[in-house]
Structure formats: C-alpha cells, structure tokens
mmCIF file of C-alpha atoms in Angstrom:
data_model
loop_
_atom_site.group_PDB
_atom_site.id
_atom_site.type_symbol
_atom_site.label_atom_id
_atom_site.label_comp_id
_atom_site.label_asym_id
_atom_site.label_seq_id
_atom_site.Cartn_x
_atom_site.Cartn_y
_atom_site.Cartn_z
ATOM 1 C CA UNK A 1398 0.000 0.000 0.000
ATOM 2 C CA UNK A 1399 1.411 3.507 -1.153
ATOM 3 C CA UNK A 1400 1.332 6.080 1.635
ATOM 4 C CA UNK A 1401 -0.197 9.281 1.036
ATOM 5 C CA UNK A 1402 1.688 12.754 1.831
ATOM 6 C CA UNK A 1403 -0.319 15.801 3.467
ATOM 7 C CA UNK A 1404 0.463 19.168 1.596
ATOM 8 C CA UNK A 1405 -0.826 22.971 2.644
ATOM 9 C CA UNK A 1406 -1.707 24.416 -0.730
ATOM 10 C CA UNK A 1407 -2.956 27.509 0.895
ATOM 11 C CA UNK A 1408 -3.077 28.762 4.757
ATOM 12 C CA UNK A 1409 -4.418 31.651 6.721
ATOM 13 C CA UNK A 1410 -5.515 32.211 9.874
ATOM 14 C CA UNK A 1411 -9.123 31.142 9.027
ATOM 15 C CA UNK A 1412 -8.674 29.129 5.967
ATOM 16 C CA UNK A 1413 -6.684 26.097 4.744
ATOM 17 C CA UNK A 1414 -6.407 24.109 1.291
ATOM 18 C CA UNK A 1415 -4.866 20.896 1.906
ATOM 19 C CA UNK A 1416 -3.924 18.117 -0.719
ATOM 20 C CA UNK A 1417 -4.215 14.170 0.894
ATOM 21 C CA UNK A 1418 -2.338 12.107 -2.676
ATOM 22 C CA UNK A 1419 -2.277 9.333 -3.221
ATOM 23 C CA UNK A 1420 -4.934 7.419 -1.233
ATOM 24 C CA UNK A 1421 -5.722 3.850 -2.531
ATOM 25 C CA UNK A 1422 -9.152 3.908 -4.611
ATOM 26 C CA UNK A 1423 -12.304 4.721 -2.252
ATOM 27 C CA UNK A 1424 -10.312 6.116 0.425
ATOM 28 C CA UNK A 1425 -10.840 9.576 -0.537
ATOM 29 C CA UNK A 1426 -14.428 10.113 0.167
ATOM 30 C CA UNK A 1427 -13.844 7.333 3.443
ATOM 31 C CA UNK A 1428 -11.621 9.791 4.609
ATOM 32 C CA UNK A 1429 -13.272 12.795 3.437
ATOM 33 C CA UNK A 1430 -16.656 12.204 4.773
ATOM 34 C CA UNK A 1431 -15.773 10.946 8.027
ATOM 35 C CA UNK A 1432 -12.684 14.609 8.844
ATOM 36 C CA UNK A 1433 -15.445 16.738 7.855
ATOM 37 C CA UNK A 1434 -18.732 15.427 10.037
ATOM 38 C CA UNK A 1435 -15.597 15.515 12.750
ATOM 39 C CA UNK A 1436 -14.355 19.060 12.071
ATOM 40 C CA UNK A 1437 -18.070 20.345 12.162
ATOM 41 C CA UNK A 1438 -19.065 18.456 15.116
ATOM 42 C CA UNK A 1439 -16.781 17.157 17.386
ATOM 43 C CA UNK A 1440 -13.960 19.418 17.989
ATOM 44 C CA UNK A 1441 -14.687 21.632 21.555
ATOM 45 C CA UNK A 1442 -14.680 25.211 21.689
ATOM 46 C CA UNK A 1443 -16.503 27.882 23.536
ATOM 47 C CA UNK A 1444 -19.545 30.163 23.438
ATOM 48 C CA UNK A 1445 -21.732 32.509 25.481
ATOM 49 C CA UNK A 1446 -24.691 30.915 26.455
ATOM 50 C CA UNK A 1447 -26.646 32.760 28.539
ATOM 51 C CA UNK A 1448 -26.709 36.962 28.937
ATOM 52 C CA UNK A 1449 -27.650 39.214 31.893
ATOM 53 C CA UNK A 1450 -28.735 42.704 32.218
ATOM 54 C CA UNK A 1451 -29.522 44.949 35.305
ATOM 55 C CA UNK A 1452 -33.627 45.403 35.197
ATOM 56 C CA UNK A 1453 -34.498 43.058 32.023
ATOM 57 C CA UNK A 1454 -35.466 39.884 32.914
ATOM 58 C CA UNK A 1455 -36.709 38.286 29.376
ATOM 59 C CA UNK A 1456 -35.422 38.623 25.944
ATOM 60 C CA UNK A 1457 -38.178 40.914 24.316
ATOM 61 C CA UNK A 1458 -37.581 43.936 26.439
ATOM 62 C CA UNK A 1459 -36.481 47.316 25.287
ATOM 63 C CA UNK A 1460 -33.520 48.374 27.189
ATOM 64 C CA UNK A 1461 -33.668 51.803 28.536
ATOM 65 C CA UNK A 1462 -31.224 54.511 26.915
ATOM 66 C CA UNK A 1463 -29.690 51.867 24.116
ATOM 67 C CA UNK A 1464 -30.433 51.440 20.816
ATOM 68 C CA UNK A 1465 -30.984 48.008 20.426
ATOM 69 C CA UNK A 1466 -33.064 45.694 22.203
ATOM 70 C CA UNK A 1467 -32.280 42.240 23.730
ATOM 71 C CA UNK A 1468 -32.840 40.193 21.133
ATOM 72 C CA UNK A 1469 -30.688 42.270 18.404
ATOM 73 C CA UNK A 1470 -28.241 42.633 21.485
ATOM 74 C CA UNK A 1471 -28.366 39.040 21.659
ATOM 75 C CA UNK A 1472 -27.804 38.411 17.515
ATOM 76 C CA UNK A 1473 -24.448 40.527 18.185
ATOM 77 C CA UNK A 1474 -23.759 38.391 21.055
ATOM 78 C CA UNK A 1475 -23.598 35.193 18.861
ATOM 79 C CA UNK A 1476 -21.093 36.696 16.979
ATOM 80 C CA UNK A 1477 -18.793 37.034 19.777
ATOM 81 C CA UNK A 1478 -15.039 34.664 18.901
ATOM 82 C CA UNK A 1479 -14.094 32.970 22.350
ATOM 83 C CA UNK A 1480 -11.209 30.569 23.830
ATOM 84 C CA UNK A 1481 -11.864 29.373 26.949
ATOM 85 C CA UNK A 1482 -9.239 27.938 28.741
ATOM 86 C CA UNK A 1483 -11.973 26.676 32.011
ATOM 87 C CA UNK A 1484 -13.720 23.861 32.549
ATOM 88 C CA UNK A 1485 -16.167 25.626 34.388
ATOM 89 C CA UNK A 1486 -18.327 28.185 33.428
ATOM 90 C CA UNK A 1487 -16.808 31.654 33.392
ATOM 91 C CA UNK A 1488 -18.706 35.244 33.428
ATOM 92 C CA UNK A 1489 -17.491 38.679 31.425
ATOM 93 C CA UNK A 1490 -19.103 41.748 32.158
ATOM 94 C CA UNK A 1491 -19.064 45.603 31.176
ATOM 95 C CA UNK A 1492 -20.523 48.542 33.427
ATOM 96 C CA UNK A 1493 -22.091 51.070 30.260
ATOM 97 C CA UNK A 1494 -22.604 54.187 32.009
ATOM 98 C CA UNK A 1495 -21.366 56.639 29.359
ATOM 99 C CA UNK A 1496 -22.938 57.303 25.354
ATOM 100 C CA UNK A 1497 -21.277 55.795 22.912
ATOM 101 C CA UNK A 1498 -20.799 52.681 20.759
ATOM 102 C CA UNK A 1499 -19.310 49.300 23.190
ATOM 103 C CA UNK A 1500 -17.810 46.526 21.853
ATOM 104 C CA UNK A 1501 -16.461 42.953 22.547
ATOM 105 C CA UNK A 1502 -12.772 44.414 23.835
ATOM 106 C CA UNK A 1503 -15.063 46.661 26.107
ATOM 107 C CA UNK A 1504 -15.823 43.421 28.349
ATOM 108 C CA UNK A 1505 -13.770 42.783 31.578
ATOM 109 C CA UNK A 1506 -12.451 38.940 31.100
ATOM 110 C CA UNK A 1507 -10.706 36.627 33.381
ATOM 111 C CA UNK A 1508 -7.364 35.382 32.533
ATOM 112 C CA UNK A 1509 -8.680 31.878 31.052
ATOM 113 C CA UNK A 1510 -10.523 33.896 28.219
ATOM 114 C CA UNK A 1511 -9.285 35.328 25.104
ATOM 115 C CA UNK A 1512 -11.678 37.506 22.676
ATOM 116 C CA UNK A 1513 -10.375 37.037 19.567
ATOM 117 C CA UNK A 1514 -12.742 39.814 17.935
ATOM 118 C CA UNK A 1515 -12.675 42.951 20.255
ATOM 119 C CA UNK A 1516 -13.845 44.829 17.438
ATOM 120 C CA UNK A 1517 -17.010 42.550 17.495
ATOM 121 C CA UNK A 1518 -20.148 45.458 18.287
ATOM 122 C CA UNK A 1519 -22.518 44.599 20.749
ATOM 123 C CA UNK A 1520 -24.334 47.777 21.594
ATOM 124 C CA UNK A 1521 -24.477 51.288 21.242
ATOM 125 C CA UNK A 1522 -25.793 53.649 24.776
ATOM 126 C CA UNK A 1523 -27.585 56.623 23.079
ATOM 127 C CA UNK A 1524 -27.385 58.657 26.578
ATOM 128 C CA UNK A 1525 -24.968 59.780 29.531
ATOM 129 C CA UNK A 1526 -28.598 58.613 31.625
ATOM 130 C CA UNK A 1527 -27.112 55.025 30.642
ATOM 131 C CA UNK A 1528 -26.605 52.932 33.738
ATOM 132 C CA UNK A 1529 -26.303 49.098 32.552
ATOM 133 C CA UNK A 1530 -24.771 45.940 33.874
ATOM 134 C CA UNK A 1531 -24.312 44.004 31.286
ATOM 135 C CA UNK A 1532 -22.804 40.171 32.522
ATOM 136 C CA UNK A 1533 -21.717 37.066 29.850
ATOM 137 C CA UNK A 1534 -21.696 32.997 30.586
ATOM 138 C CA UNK A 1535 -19.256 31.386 28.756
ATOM 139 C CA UNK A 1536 -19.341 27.986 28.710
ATOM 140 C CA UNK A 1537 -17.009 25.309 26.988
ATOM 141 C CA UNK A 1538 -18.560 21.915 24.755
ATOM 142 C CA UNK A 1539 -18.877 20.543 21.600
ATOM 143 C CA UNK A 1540 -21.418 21.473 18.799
ATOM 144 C CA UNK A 1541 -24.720 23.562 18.856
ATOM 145 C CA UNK A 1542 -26.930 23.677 22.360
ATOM 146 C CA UNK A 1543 -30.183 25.515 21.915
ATOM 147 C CA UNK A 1544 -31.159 28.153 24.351
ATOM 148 C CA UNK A 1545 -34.074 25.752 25.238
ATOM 149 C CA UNK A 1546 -31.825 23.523 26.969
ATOM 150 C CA UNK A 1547 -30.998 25.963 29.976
ATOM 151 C CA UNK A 1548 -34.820 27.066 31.534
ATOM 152 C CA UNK A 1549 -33.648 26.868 35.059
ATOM 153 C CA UNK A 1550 -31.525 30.241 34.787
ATOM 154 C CA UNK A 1551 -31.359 32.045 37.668
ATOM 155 C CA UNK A 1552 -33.893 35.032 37.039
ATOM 156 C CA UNK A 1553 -32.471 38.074 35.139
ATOM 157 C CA UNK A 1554 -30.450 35.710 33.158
ATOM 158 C CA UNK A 1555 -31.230 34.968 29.496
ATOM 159 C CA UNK A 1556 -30.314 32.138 27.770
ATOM 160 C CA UNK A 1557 -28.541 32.281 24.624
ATOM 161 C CA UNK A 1558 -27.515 29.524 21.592
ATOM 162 C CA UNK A 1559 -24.945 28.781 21.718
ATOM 163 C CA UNK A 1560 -22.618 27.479 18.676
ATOM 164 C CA UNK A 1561 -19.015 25.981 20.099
ATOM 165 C CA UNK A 1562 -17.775 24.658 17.101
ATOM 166 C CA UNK A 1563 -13.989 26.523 16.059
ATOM 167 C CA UNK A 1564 -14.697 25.079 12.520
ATOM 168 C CA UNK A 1565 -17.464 27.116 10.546
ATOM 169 C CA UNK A 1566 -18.042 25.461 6.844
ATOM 170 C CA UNK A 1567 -15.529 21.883 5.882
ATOM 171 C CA UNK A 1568 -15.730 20.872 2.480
ATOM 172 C CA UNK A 1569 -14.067 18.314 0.041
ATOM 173 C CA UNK A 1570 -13.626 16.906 -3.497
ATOM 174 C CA UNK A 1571 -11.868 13.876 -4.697
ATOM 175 C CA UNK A 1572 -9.972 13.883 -8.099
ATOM 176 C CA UNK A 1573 -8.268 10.732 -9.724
ATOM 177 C CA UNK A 1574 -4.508 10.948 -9.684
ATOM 178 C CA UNK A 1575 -1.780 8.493 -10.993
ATOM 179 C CA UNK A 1576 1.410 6.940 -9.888
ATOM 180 C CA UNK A 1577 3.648 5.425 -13.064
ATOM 181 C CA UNK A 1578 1.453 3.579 -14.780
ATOM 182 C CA UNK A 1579 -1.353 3.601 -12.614
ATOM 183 C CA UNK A 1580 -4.113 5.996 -12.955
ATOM 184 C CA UNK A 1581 -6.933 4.569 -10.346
ATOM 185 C CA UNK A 1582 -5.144 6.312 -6.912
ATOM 186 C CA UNK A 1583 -7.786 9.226 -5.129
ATOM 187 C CA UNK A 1584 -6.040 12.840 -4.316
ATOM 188 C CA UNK A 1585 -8.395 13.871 -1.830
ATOM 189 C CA UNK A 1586 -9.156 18.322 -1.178
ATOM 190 C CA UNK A 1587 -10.014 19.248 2.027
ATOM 191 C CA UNK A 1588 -11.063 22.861 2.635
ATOM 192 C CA UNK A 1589 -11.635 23.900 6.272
ATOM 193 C CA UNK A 1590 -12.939 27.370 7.423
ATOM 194 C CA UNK A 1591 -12.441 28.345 11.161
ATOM 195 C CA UNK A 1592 -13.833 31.029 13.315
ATOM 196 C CA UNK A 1593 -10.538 32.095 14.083
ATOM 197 C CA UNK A 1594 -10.580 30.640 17.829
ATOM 198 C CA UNK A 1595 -8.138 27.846 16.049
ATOM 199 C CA UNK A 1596 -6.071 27.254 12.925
ATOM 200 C CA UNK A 1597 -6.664 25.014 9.940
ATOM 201 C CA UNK A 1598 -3.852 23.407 10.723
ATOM 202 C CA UNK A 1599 -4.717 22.097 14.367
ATOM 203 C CA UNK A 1600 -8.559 21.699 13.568
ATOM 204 C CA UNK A 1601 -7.384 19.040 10.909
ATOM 205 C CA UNK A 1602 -5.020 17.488 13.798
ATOM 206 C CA UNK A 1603 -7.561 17.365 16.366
ATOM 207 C CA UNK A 1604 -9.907 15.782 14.197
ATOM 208 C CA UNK A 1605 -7.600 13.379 12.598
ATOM 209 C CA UNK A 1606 -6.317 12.160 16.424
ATOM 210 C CA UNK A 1607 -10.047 11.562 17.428
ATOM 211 C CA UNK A 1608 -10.681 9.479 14.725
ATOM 212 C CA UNK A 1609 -7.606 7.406 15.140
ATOM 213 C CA UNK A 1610 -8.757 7.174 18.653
ATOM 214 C CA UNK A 1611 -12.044 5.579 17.551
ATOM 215 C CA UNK A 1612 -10.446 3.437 15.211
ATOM 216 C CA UNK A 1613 -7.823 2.334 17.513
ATOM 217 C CA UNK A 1614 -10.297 0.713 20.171
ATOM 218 C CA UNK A 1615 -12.021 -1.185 17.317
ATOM 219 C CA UNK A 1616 -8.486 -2.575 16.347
ATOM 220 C CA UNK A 1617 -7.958 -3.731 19.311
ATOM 221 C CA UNK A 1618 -5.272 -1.791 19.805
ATOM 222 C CA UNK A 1619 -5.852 -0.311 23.282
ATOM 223 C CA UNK A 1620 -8.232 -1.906 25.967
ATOM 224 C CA UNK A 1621 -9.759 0.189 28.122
ATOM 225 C CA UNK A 1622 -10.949 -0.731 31.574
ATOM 226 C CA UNK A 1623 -13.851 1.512 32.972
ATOM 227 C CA UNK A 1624 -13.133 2.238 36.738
ATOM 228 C CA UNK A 1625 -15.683 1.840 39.087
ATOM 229 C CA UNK A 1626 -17.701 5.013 39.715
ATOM 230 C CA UNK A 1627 -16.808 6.800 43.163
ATOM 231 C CA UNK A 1628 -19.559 7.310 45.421
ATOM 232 C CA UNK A 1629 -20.556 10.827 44.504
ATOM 233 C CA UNK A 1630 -20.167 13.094 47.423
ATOM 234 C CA UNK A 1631 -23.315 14.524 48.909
ATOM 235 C CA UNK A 1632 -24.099 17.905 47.147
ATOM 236 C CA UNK A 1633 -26.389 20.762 48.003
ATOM 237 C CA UNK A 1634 -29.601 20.357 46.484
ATOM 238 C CA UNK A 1635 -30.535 22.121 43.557
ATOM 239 C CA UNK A 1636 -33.324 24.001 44.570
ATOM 240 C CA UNK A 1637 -30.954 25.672 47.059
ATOM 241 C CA UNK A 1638 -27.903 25.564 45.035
ATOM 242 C CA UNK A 1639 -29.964 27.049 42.223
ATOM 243 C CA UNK A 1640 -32.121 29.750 44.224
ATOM 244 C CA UNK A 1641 -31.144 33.208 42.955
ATOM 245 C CA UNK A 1642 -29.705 35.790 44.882
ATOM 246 C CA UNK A 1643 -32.448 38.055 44.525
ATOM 247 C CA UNK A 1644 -34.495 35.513 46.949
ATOM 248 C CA UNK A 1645 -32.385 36.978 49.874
ATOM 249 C CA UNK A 1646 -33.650 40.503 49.475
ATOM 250 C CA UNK A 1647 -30.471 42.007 50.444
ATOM 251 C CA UNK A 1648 -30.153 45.886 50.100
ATOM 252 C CA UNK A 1649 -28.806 47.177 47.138
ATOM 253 C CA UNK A 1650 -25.062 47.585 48.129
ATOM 254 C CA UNK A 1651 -24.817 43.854 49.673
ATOM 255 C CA UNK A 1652 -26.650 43.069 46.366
ATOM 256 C CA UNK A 1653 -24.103 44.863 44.454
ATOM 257 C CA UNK A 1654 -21.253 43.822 45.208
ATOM 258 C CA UNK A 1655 -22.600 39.712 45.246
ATOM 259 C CA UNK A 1656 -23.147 40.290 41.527
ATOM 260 C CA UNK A 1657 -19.899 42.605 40.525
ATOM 261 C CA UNK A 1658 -18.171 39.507 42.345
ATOM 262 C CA UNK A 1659 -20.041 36.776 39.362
ATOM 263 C CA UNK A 1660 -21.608 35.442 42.567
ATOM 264 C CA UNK A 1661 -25.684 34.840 41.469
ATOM 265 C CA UNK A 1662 -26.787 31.788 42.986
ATOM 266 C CA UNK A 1663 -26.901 30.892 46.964
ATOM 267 C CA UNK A 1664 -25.363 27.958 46.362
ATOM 268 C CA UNK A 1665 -22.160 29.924 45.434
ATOM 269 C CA UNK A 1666 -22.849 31.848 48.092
ATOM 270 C CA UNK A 1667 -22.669 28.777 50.744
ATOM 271 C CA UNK A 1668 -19.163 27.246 49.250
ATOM 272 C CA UNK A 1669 -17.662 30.785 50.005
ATOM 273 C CA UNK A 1670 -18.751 30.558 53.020
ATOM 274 C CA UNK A 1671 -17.245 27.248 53.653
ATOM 275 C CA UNK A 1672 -14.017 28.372 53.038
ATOM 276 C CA UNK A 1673 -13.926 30.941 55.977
ATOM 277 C CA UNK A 1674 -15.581 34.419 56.458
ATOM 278 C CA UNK A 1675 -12.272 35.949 54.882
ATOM 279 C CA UNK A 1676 -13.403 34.020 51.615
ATOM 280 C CA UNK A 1677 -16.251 36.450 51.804
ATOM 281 C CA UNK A 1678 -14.522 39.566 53.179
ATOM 282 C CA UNK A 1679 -12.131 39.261 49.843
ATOM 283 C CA UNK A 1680 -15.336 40.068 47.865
ATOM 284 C CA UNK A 1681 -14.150 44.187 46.975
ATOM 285 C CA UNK A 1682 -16.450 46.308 49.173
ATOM 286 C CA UNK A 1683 -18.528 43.653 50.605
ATOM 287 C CA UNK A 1684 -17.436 44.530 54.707
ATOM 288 C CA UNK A 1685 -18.837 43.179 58.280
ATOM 289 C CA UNK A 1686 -22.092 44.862 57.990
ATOM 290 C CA UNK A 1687 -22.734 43.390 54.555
ATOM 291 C CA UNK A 1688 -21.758 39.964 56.302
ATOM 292 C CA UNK A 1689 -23.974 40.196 59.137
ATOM 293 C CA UNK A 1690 -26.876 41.090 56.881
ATOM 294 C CA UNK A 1691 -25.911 38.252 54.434
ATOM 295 C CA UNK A 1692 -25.640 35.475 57.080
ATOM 296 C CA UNK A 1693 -29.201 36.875 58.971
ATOM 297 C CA UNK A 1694 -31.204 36.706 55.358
ATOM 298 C CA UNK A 1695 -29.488 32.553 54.458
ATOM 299 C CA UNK A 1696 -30.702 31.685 58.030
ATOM 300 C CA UNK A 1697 -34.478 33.326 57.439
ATOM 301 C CA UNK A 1698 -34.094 31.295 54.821
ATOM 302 C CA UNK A 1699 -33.289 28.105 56.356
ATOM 303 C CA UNK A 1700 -30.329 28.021 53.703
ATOM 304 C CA UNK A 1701 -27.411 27.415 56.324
ATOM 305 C CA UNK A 1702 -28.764 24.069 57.568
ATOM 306 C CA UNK A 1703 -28.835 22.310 53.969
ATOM 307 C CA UNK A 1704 -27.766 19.175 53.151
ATOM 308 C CA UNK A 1705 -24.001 19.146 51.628
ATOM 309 C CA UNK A 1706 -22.785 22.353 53.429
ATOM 310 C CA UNK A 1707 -20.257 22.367 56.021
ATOM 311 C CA UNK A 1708 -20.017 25.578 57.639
ATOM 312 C CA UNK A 1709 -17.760 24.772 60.638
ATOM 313 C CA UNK A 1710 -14.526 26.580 59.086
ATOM 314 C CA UNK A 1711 -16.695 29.771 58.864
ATOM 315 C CA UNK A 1712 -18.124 29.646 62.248
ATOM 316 C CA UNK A 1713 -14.433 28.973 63.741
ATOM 317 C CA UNK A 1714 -13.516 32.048 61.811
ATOM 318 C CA UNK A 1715 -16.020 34.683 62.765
ATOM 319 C CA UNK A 1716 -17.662 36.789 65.511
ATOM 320 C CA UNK A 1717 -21.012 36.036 64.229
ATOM 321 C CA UNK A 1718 -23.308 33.732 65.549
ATOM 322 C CA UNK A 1719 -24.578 30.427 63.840
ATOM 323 C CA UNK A 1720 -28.023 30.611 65.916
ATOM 324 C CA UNK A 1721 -27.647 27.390 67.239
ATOM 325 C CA UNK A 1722 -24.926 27.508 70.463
ATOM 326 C CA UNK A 1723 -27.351 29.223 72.821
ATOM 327 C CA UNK A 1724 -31.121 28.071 73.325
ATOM 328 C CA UNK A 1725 -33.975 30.392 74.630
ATOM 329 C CA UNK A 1726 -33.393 30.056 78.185
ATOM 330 C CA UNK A 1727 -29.779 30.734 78.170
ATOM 331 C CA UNK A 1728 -30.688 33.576 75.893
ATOM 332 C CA UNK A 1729 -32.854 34.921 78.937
ATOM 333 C CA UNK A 1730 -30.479 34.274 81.551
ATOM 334 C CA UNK A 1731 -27.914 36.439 79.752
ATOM 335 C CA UNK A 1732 -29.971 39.335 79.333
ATOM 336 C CA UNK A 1733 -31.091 39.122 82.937
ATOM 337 C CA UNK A 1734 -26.989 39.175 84.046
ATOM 338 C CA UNK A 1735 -27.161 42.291 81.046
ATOM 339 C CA UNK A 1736 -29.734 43.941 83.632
ATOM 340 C CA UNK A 1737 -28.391 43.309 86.521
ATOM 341 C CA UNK A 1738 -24.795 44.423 85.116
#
C-alpha cells in the first residue's frame, strides 16, 4: 500500500487548502466524509450561552437609553469569537454608564478567556442617563446547544444559543490521480474554514487524532478498563444551590457587590462561606455589615442548615453567631446578668 503525503496548498488564519495524494481507490471520500462530520461536530470550543442585564429579565424587552433591544443585542452576542481555557463556566461583564458605541474588547475577562474579535459590536448607549450591567456565561462543549436547553436560569439571566464549534463550513472533493502507470489512486481536497478561535492546521489534527482514537479501540489496539464510579459526594440540592440571589432581598449595596463579584446563585454563596468568612470579606467592598446582613437573610431562609454544606470553618472564623450555640433560656439568663450588670 502507497502512503499518502499531506500538503498545505494555501493557509491563513481562518482558511486552509490541503492536498491528501495518493490514497488507494475509495479512500478519498472514506476519509473525506468521516474529517469533515468531525471538524463540524466534534472538535470543543466555547460560546456565550446565557446573557444578563440589570432590570431586564426576558429577551423581548427594550432596554432603557440603548439602541438596540435584547434580542438584536443578543444576535451581536452570537457573533462574539471565544477561547476558553476553564472547565467551568466563566462570566465577562461591562458597566455602560457613558454614550457611545461598546464593543467585545469593552468586556472585563478573566485570565482563562481570550476575545479574539474585540472589534465585534454589541451595543451602542444613546445617553450619559445610561446605567447598565451588562454580565456574559461562557461555557465550553462541543457542537450547537439551543437556548431551550438551559430554563432553570437564575432570574435576570437569558439564555442564549450557543454554537461551540472553532470550525465554521468543511468541504471536500476527490480527483483521480496516478502513480507510473497507474491511474486509479484518489487525491483527496479538504477545505476547512475556522472562526478564528483555532487554525486550519490544528482543527485538521484534532480531528484526525479523534478518529484514530475511535479506530484504535475497534483494532484492538488499546483496551480500556472503565473504573468503578466513586460514590458521589453529597451535594447541596438544587433548589438551594440554584435559588437566585435576589431571593435573599439584600439591600442594594450587599446586592451589588454579590453580583460585581459573578456570585448569582446561593449555592455559590454557601461554598464561600465554607471556606472561611475571609473568603467572603475578599469580595471588593462587601465589609462586616454586609456579612452580618448576608448570614441573617441565608438563616431566614433556612439556607445554612442544607444538606451538603459544612459551615464549621466559617463559624471557627467569625464573631457572628450560627443561631444554634445558645437556646432560649440561656438567651434569657444572659440578658437578665445584662440587667443586673
């Protein structure tokens, strides 16, 4: 069997020709058909998939002092270029409180997240009134995941489809090609187009090394042994995990500076507090008072009791009480030594 060669007949950042000669008869479209279903559905990459805004809470509202409305904001959104380099979820946002145009290098990212289109527009603020947070999920996986698929948002948050695929459009043609004599060999064209997120190059690589992968196990050429699951550790449960923020009534500066800190859901609020009330102190401009409040509004709540939380390292670490270490007749006898004193 004759062993093909792999030549770049053109190469950009977003495009790539390249020529797979000679391939035995047949083995062009084999090998054609199965890179490109690979390149267009398997390879990972990242997308925004759900949007939040201060004061809209549903995708057909008008937003007050901009030009566009959510869902056209939304349309720009999509076009947004993203690597993530986070398993986990990760949020951008931009405070708009001046007129003007904002784009995608407007947005305040972590360090795992590149934009690779800053000049990407997303909105334009038609007055100085303008006083919008405006927050981004981005979220890493393979292929196309409809907005439908996330309807237990938080409230205030919108969610968004979200594309992840790096490769846009994959196309190929097989010619006939000859070697001496022979004239039945297959030269096989492969055109990829990329979002810019990746290059042609490593898109073809990636989806090249997961097909071998496949292939491999049904050669028999690697066994693999599936451990046994772990016993999953006991978790908060998702209707407290889940539970908004907004539940808590907090005032408006405790509020504040919760959501400037990405923190929207009690749940998140609960594994801060497991680490130790400096966890929480670290959040910028969230102080004692904000604290107290917080920790008086989870236990109206019933919220610091839940399965899955373990609070001790926060109650070692604070001056606050965790309601439980005096009962209602010590409680009287110290206020009658208060009196007394």
């Amino acid at each position: 069997m004759v062993l093909p060669k792999i030549e770049a007949e053109a190469i950009s950042q977003n495009y790539g020709h390249f020529v797979i000669s000679p391939l035995e008869s047949g083995y062009g479209i084999t090998l054609g058909n199965a890179l490109r279903r690979v390149l267009l559905s398997s390879l990972p990459g990242a997308a925004v998939t759900s949007i939040r805004l201060s004061g809209i809470h549903h995708e057909f509202s008008a937003i007050p002092h901009v030009r566009e409305d959510t869902t056209q904001l939304i349309l720009n959104v999509k076009q947004l270029r993203l690597k993530s380099h986070s398993e986990d979820p990760v949020r951008l946002h931009v405070e708009i409180t001046n007129e003007g145009p904002v784009t995608a290098g407007d947005l305040i990212a972590p360090p795992e997240v590149e934009v690779v289109n800053p000049d990407q527009y997303l909105l334009t603020a038609d007055s100085n009134d303008v006083d919008l947070d405006f927050e981004l999920v981005v979220s890493t996986g393979r292929g196309y995941s409809p907005a439908e698929e996330r309807t237990r948002l938080p409230l205030g948050e919108i969610p968004v489809d979200a594309i992840y695929s790096p490769v846009k459009k994959a196309a190929y043609r097989v010619e006939r090609t000859r070697i001496g004599q022979q004239t039945d060999y297959d030269k096989l064209n492969l055109e990829i187009w990329t979002d810019g997120t990746i290059s042609p190059e490593e898109s073809l690589r990636r989806a090249a090394s997961i097909l071998v992968q496949h292939l491999s196990l049904l050669a028999g050429a690697e066994t693999v042994e599936v451990e046994p699951a772990e016993e999953e550790e006991e978790g908060i449960p998702a209707r407290v995990y889940d539970a908004p923020i907004e539940e808590l009534e907090l005032t408006v500066r405790a509020y504040n500076c919760l959501k400037r800190a990405g923190i929207t859901k009690v749940g998140e609020i609960l594994r801060r507090m497991e680490k130790g009330e400096d966890e929480m102190l670290a959040i910028r401009n969230f102080g004692k008072k904000s604290l107290d409040e917080l920790v008086d509004k989870l236990r109206d709540k019933n919220y610091l009791d839940v399965p899955g939380v373990d609070l001790s390292a926060f109650w070692e670490s604070t001056t606050l009480s965790n309601g439980a270490d005096v009962d209602d007749e010590e409680a009287d006898e110290l206020v009658d030594e208060a009196d007394e004193a």
